Amino acid sequence: MKKIKEEDLILYLYKECSPSLKAAIDQALEMHNLEVEEKLAMLQRSIRQLNKLKLKSPSRLSVKTILKYAKSKH
């Protein structure tokens, strides 16, 4: 079995991985692969923490400046 990387687990968590990768991760979890279980748990905690963050919108001045810059490049 190939080594499962964090990037693979992120795709798995967001249900964006290939069927073969999903099967490999499911198999690793069924076999109680401690490394995969720990990485998956850490990523799940990280996602929960990120989802709790309150994001601020950029200031109007920032948006105006970015749009002005983008317009000048065309």
PDB file of N, CA and C in Angstrom:
ATOM      1  N   MET A   1       0.844  -1.179   0.000  1.00  0.00           N
ATOM      2  CA  MET A   1       0.000   0.000   0.000  1.00  0.00           C
ATOM      3  C   MET A   1       0.890   1.244   0.000  1.00  0.00           C
ATOM      4  N   LYS A   2       0.495   2.252  -0.789  1.00  0.00           N
ATOM      5  CA  LYS A   2       1.273   3.490  -0.850  1.00  0.00           C
ATOM      6  C   LYS A   2       1.110   4.297   0.433  1.00  0.00           C
ATOM      7  N   LYS A   3       2.075   5.138   0.697  1.00  0.00           N
ATOM      8  CA  LYS A   3       2.019   5.993   1.887  1.00  0.00           C
ATOM      9  C   LYS A   3       0.932   7.045   1.684  1.00  0.00           C
ATOM     10  N   ILE A   4       0.072   7.171   2.672  1.00  0.00           N
ATOM     11  CA  ILE A   4      -1.026   8.138   2.589  1.00  0.00           C
ATOM     12  C   ILE A   4      -0.538   9.458   3.175  1.00  0.00           C
ATOM     13  N   LYS A   5      -0.600  10.512   2.354  1.00  0.00           N
ATOM     14  CA  LYS A   5      -0.120  11.832   2.763  1.00  0.00           C
ATOM     15  C   LYS A   5      -1.269  12.679   3.303  1.00  0.00           C
ATOM     16  N   GLU A   6      -0.910  13.764   3.971  1.00  0.00           N
ATOM     17  CA  GLU A   6      -1.928  14.669   4.502  1.00  0.00           C
ATOM     18  C   GLU A   6      -2.813  15.220   3.399  1.00  0.00           C
ATOM     19  N   GLU A   7      -2.224  15.496   2.242  1.00  0.00           N
ATOM     20  CA  GLU A   7      -3.002  16.014   1.117  1.00  0.00           C
ATOM     21  C   GLU A   7      -4.087  15.015   0.709  1.00  0.00           C
ATOM     22  N   ASP A   8      -3.735  13.723   0.761  1.00  0.00           N
ATOM     23  CA  ASP A   8      -4.703  12.675   0.442  1.00  0.00           C
ATOM     24  C   ASP A   8      -5.848  12.680   1.454  1.00  0.00           C
ATOM     25  N   LEU A   9      -5.504  12.859   2.724  1.00  0.00           N
ATOM     26  CA  LEU A   9      -6.524  12.849   3.768  1.00  0.00           C
ATOM     27  C   LEU A   9      -7.436  14.070   3.672  1.00  0.00           C
ATOM     28  N   ILE A  10      -6.887  15.199   3.266  1.00  0.00           N
ATOM     29  CA  ILE A  10      -7.713  16.396   3.076  1.00  0.00           C
ATOM     30  C   ILE A  10      -8.727  16.150   1.959  1.00  0.00           C
ATOM     31  N   LEU A  11      -8.258  15.575   0.855  1.00  0.00           N
ATOM     32  CA  LEU A  11      -9.174  15.234  -0.236  1.00  0.00           C
ATOM     33  C   LEU A  11     -10.242  14.260   0.255  1.00  0.00           C
ATOM     34  N   TYR A  12      -9.849  13.309   1.077  1.00  0.00           N
ATOM     35  CA  TYR A  12     -10.775  12.319   1.632  1.00  0.00           C
ATOM     36  C   TYR A  12     -11.830  13.002   2.500  1.00  0.00           C
ATOM     37  N   LEU A  13     -11.398  13.891   3.368  1.00  0.00           N
ATOM     38  CA  LEU A  13     -12.326  14.572   4.266  1.00  0.00           C
ATOM     39  C   LEU A  13     -13.339  15.421   3.509  1.00  0.00           C
ATOM     40  N   TYR A  14     -12.903  16.023   2.424  1.00  0.00           N
ATOM     41  CA  TYR A  14     -13.803  16.870   1.633  1.00  0.00           C
ATOM     42  C   TYR A  14     -14.487  16.092   0.503  1.00  0.00           C
ATOM     43  N   LYS A  15     -14.325  14.767   0.537  1.00  0.00           N
ATOM     44  CA  LYS A  15     -14.954  13.875  -0.448  1.00  0.00           C
ATOM     45  C   LYS A  15     -14.596  14.262  -1.886  1.00  0.00           C
ATOM     46  N   GLU A  16     -13.307  14.553  -2.096  1.00  0.00           N
ATOM     47  CA  GLU A  16     -12.828  14.947  -3.412  1.00  0.00           C
ATOM     48  C   GLU A  16     -11.737  14.016  -3.931  1.00  0.00           C
ATOM     49  N   CYS A  17     -11.581  12.869  -3.279  1.00  0.00           N
ATOM     50  CA  CYS A  17     -10.518  11.957  -3.702  1.00  0.00           C
ATOM     51  C   CYS A  17     -11.062  10.922  -4.686  1.00  0.00           C
ATOM     52  N   SER A  18     -10.154  10.263  -5.349  1.00  0.00           N
ATOM     53  CA  SER A  18     -10.539   9.225  -6.301  1.00  0.00           C
ATOM     54  C   SER A  18     -11.083   8.012  -5.544  1.00  0.00           C
ATOM     55  N   PRO A  19     -11.864   7.197  -6.216  1.00  0.00           N
ATOM     56  CA  PRO A  19     -12.377   5.988  -5.559  1.00  0.00           C
ATOM     57  C   PRO A  19     -11.257   5.071  -5.036  1.00  0.00           C
ATOM     58  N   SER A  20     -10.158   4.992  -5.781  1.00  0.00           N
ATOM     59  CA  SER A  20      -9.057   4.126  -5.338  1.00  0.00           C
ATOM     60  C   SER A  20      -8.388   4.687  -4.083  1.00  0.00           C
ATOM     61  N   LEU A  21      -8.240   6.003  -4.005  1.00  0.00           N
ATOM     62  CA  LEU A  21      -7.655   6.607  -2.807  1.00  0.00           C
ATOM     63  C   LEU A  21      -8.594   6.441  -1.620  1.00  0.00           C
ATOM     64  N   LYS A  22      -9.884   6.629  -1.849  1.00  0.00           N
ATOM     65  CA  LYS A  22     -10.870   6.436  -0.775  1.00  0.00           C
ATOM     66  C   LYS A  22     -10.788   5.011  -0.238  1.00  0.00           C
ATOM     67  N   ALA A  23     -10.701   4.055  -1.142  1.00  0.00           N
ATOM     68  CA  ALA A  23     -10.620   2.651  -0.733  1.00  0.00           C
ATOM     69  C   ALA A  23      -9.348   2.390   0.077  1.00  0.00           C
ATOM     70  N   ALA A  24      -8.231   2.988  -0.338  1.00  0.00           N
ATOM     71  CA  ALA A  24      -6.965   2.797   0.382  1.00  0.00           C
ATOM     72  C   ALA A  24      -7.038   3.386   1.795  1.00  0.00           C
ATOM     73  N   ILE A  25      -7.644   4.566   1.911  1.00  0.00           N
ATOM     74  CA  ILE A  25      -7.760   5.203   3.227  1.00  0.00           C
ATOM     75  C   ILE A  25      -8.742   4.424   4.095  1.00  0.00           C
ATOM     76  N   ASP A  26      -9.863   4.013   3.527  1.00  0.00           N
ATOM     77  CA  ASP A  26     -10.821   3.201   4.273  1.00  0.00           C
ATOM     78  C   ASP A  26     -10.163   1.920   4.781  1.00  0.00           C
ATOM     79  N   GLN A  27      -9.355   1.303   3.933  1.00  0.00           N
ATOM     80  CA  GLN A  27      -8.672   0.070   4.321  1.00  0.00           C
ATOM     81  C   GLN A  27      -7.685   0.342   5.460  1.00  0.00           C
ATOM     82  N   ALA A  28      -6.944   1.442   5.357  1.00  0.00           N
ATOM     83  CA  ALA A  28      -5.990   1.788   6.417  1.00  0.00           C
ATOM     84  C   ALA A  28      -6.724   2.020   7.734  1.00  0.00           C
ATOM     85  N   LEU A  29      -7.882   2.660   7.675  1.00  0.00           N
ATOM     86  CA  LEU A  29      -8.666   2.907   8.888  1.00  0.00           C
ATOM     87  C   LEU A  29      -9.228   1.603   9.464  1.00  0.00           C
ATOM     88  N   GLU A  30      -9.669   0.712   8.589  1.00  0.00           N
ATOM     89  CA  GLU A  30     -10.183  -0.586   9.039  1.00  0.00           C
ATOM     90  C   GLU A  30      -9.091  -1.418   9.708  1.00  0.00           C
ATOM     91  N   MET A  31      -7.853  -1.255   9.221  1.00  0.00           N
ATOM     92  CA  MET A  31      -6.718  -1.987   9.780  1.00  0.00           C
ATOM     93  C   MET A  31      -6.142  -1.276  11.005  1.00  0.00           C
ATOM     94  N   HIS A  32      -6.795  -0.189  11.422  1.00  0.00           N
ATOM     95  CA  HIS A  32      -6.371   0.603  12.587  1.00  0.00           C
ATOM     96  C   HIS A  32      -4.930   1.092  12.444  1.00  0.00           C
ATOM     97  N   ASN A  33      -4.636   1.625  11.236  1.00  0.00           N
ATOM     98  CA  ASN A  33      -3.329   2.226  10.989  1.00  0.00           C
ATOM     99  C   ASN A  33      -3.246   3.489  11.844  1.00  0.00           C
ATOM    100  N   LEU A  34      -2.443   3.430  12.895  1.00  0.00           N
ATOM    101  CA  LEU A  34      -2.381   4.502  13.879  1.00  0.00           C
ATOM    102  C   LEU A  34      -1.925   5.829  13.270  1.00  0.00           C
ATOM    103  N   GLU A  35      -0.968   5.774  12.362  1.00  0.00           N
ATOM    104  CA  GLU A  35      -0.468   6.998  11.732  1.00  0.00           C
ATOM    105  C   GLU A  35      -1.588   7.705  10.952  1.00  0.00           C
ATOM    106  N   VAL A  36      -2.342   6.938  10.172  1.00  0.00           N
ATOM    107  CA  VAL A  36      -3.433   7.513   9.381  1.00  0.00           C
ATOM    108  C   VAL A  36      -4.537   8.018  10.309  1.00  0.00           C
ATOM    109  N   GLU A  37      -4.873   7.247  11.329  1.00  0.00           N
ATOM    110  CA  GLU A  37      -5.912   7.664  12.273  1.00  0.00           C
ATOM    111  C   GLU A  37      -5.544   8.974  12.962  1.00  0.00           C
ATOM    112  N   GLU A  38      -4.286   9.107  13.396  1.00  0.00           N
ATOM    113  CA  GLU A  38      -3.842  10.323  14.085  1.00  0.00           C
ATOM    114  C   GLU A  38      -3.846  11.525  13.154  1.00  0.00           C
ATOM    115  N   LYS A  39      -3.347  11.343  11.933  1.00  0.00           N
ATOM    116  CA  LYS A  39      -3.339  12.455  10.965  1.00  0.00           C
ATOM    117  C   LYS A  39      -4.765  12.889  10.637  1.00  0.00           C
ATOM    118  N   LEU A  40      -5.642  11.913  10.457  1.00  0.00           N
ATOM    119  CA  LEU A  40      -7.031  12.220  10.122  1.00  0.00           C
ATOM    120  C   LEU A  40      -7.701  12.970  11.275  1.00  0.00           C
ATOM    121  N   ALA A  41      -7.473  12.533  12.500  1.00  0.00           N
ATOM    122  CA  ALA A  41      -8.054  13.196  13.672  1.00  0.00           C
ATOM    123  C   ALA A  41      -7.539  14.633  13.790  1.00  0.00           C
ATOM    124  N   MET A  42      -6.240  14.829  13.551  1.00  0.00           N
ATOM    125  CA  MET A  42      -5.649  16.170  13.624  1.00  0.00           C
ATOM    126  C   MET A  42      -6.260  17.085  12.558  1.00  0.00           C
ATOM    127  N   LEU A  43      -6.434  16.572  11.351  1.00  0.00           N
ATOM    128  CA  LEU A  43      -7.022  17.371  10.273  1.00  0.00           C
ATOM    129  C   LEU A  43      -8.493  17.684  10.559  1.00  0.00           C
ATOM    130  N   GLN A  44      -9.212  16.739  11.132  1.00  0.00           N
ATOM    131  CA  GLN A  44     -10.611  16.987  11.492  1.00  0.00           C
ATOM    132  C   GLN A  44     -10.712  18.083  12.550  1.00  0.00           C
ATOM    133  N   ARG A  45      -9.812  18.059  13.539  1.00  0.00           N
ATOM    134  CA  ARG A  45      -9.786  19.116  14.560  1.00  0.00           C
ATOM    135  C   ARG A  45      -9.474  20.464  13.921  1.00  0.00           C
ATOM    136  N   SER A  46      -8.518  20.469  13.017  1.00  0.00           N
ATOM    137  CA  SER A  46      -8.138  21.716  12.338  1.00  0.00           C
ATOM    138  C   SER A  46      -9.305  22.285  11.550  1.00  0.00           C
ATOM    139  N   ILE A  47     -10.026  21.434  10.849  1.00  0.00           N
ATOM    140  CA  ILE A  47     -11.178  21.883  10.059  1.00  0.00           C
ATOM    141  C   ILE A  47     -12.241  22.464  10.976  1.00  0.00           C
ATOM    142  N   ARG A  48     -12.510  21.787  12.098  1.00  0.00           N
ATOM    143  CA  ARG A  48     -13.507  22.309  13.044  1.00  0.00           C
ATOM    144  C   ARG A  48     -13.096  23.682  13.572  1.00  0.00           C
ATOM    145  N   GLN A  49     -11.807  23.841  13.899  1.00  0.00           N
ATOM    146  CA  GLN A  49     -11.324  25.126  14.410  1.00  0.00           C
ATOM    147  C   GLN A  49     -11.426  26.205  13.342  1.00  0.00           C
ATOM    148  N   LEU A  50     -11.072  25.884  12.113  1.00  0.00           N
ATOM    149  CA  LEU A  50     -11.166  26.863  11.028  1.00  0.00           C
ATOM    150  C   LEU A  50     -12.611  27.269  10.777  1.00  0.00           C
ATOM    151  N   ASN A  51     -13.515  26.316  10.886  1.00  0.00           N
ATOM    152  CA  ASN A  51     -14.929  26.619  10.668  1.00  0.00           C
ATOM    153  C   ASN A  51     -15.501  27.534  11.749  1.00  0.00           C
ATOM    154  N   LYS A  52     -14.875  27.563  12.919  1.00  0.00           N
ATOM    155  CA  LYS A  52     -15.351  28.409  14.013  1.00  0.00           C
ATOM    156  C   LYS A  52     -14.875  29.858  13.881  1.00  0.00           C
ATOM    157  N   LEU A  53     -13.854  30.084  13.059  1.00  0.00           N
ATOM    158  CA  LEU A  53     -13.305  31.428  12.920  1.00  0.00           C
ATOM    159  C   LEU A  53     -14.312  32.364  12.269  1.00  0.00           C
ATOM    160  N   LYS A  54     -14.375  33.553  12.796  1.00  0.00           N
ATOM    161  CA  LYS A  54     -15.215  34.577  12.178  1.00  0.00           C
ATOM    162  C   LYS A  54     -14.304  35.402  11.273  1.00  0.00           C
ATOM    163  N   LEU A  55     -14.589  35.328   9.999  1.00  0.00           N
ATOM    164  CA  LEU A  55     -13.762  36.039   9.036  1.00  0.00           C
ATOM    165  C   LEU A  55     -14.284  37.455   8.849  1.00  0.00           C
ATOM    166  N   LYS A  56     -13.372  38.373   8.745  1.00  0.00           N
ATOM    167  CA  LYS A  56     -13.753  39.764   8.513  1.00  0.00           C
ATOM    168  C   LYS A  56     -13.685  40.065   7.024  1.00  0.00           C
ATOM    169  N   SER A  57     -14.586  40.891   6.581  1.00  0.00           N
ATOM    170  CA  SER A  57     -14.565  41.333   5.197  1.00  0.00           C
ATOM    171  C   SER A  57     -13.488  42.397   5.036  1.00  0.00           C
ATOM    172  N   PRO A  58     -12.898  42.472   3.846  1.00  0.00           N
ATOM    173  CA  PRO A  58     -11.911  43.524   3.628  1.00  0.00           C
ATOM    174  C   PRO A  58     -12.586  44.899   3.629  1.00  0.00           C
ATOM    175  N   SER A  59     -11.809  45.907   3.929  1.00  0.00           N
ATOM    176  CA  SER A  59     -12.367  47.262   3.933  1.00  0.00           C
ATOM    177  C   SER A  59     -12.734  47.674   2.512  1.00  0.00           C
ATOM    178  N   ARG A  60     -13.634  48.630   2.425  1.00  0.00           N
ATOM    179  CA  ARG A  60     -14.034  49.140   1.102  1.00  0.00           C
ATOM    180  C   ARG A  60     -12.828  49.708   0.357  1.00  0.00           C
ATOM    181  N   LEU A  61     -11.951  50.367   1.100  1.00  0.00           N
ATOM    182  CA  LEU A  61     -10.764  50.953   0.479  1.00  0.00           C
ATOM    183  C   LEU A  61      -9.885  49.862  -0.136  1.00  0.00           C
ATOM    184  N   SER A  62      -9.721  48.752   0.574  1.00  0.00           N
ATOM    185  CA  SER A  62      -8.919  47.647   0.040  1.00  0.00           C
ATOM    186  C   SER A  62      -9.517  47.101  -1.242  1.00  0.00           C
ATOM    187  N   VAL A  63     -10.820  46.877  -1.230  1.00  0.00           N
ATOM    188  CA  VAL A  63     -11.497  46.344  -2.415  1.00  0.00           C
ATOM    189  C   VAL A  63     -11.369  47.328  -3.577  1.00  0.00           C
ATOM    190  N   LYS A  64     -11.581  48.598  -3.289  1.00  0.00           N
ATOM    191  CA  LYS A  64     -11.487  49.634  -4.323  1.00  0.00           C
ATOM    192  C   LYS A  64     -10.081  49.675  -4.919  1.00  0.00           C
ATOM    193  N   THR A  65      -9.074  49.598  -4.075  1.00  0.00           N
ATOM    194  CA  THR A  65      -7.682  49.631  -4.522  1.00  0.00           C
ATOM    195  C   THR A  65      -7.362  48.418  -5.397  1.00  0.00           C
ATOM    196  N   ILE A  66      -7.816  47.247  -4.983  1.00  0.00           N
ATOM    197  CA  ILE A  66      -7.564  46.022  -5.751  1.00  0.00           C
ATOM    198  C   ILE A  66      -8.258  46.094  -7.107  1.00  0.00           C
ATOM    199  N   LEU A  67      -9.507  46.542  -7.125  1.00  0.00           N
ATOM    200  CA  LEU A  67     -10.236  46.654  -8.386  1.00  0.00           C
ATOM    201  C   LEU A  67      -9.592  47.682  -9.313  1.00  0.00           C
ATOM    202  N   LYS A  68      -9.132  48.771  -8.747  1.00  0.00           N
ATOM    203  CA  LYS A  68      -8.468  49.802  -9.544  1.00  0.00           C
ATOM    204  C   LYS A  68      -7.183  49.238 -10.151  1.00  0.00           C
ATOM    205  N   TYR A  69      -6.429  48.489  -9.353  1.00  0.00           N
ATOM    206  CA  TYR A  69      -5.186  47.879  -9.831  1.00  0.00           C
ATOM    207  C   TYR A  69      -5.483  46.874 -10.955  1.00  0.00           C
ATOM    208  N   ALA A  70      -6.497  46.031 -10.729  1.00  0.00           N
ATOM    209  CA  ALA A  70      -6.854  45.003 -11.728  1.00  0.00           C
ATOM    210  C   ALA A  70      -7.292  45.666 -13.033  1.00  0.00           C
ATOM    211  N   LYS A  71      -8.042  46.754 -12.923  1.00  0.00           N
ATOM    212  CA  LYS A  71      -8.520  47.451 -14.109  1.00  0.00           C
ATOM    213  C   LYS A  71      -7.351  48.066 -14.884  1.00  0.00           C
ATOM    214  N   SER A  72      -6.357  48.552 -14.180  1.00  0.00           N
ATOM    215  CA  SER A  72      -5.216  49.191 -14.842  1.00  0.00           C
ATOM    216  C   SER A  72      -4.326  48.182 -15.579  1.00  0.00           C
ATOM    217  N   LYS A  73      -4.424  46.909 -15.239  1.00  0.00           N
ATOM    218  CA  LYS A  73      -3.595  45.875 -15.864  1.00  0.00           C
ATOM    219  C   LYS A  73      -4.217  45.323 -17.130  1.00  0.00           C
ATOM    220  N   HIS A  74      -5.435  45.730 -17.461  1.00  0.00           N
ATOM    221  CA  HIS A  74      -6.101  45.248 -18.680  1.00  0.00           C
ATOM    222  C   HIS A  74      -6.050  46.257 -19.743  1.00  0.00           C
TER     223      HIS A  74
END
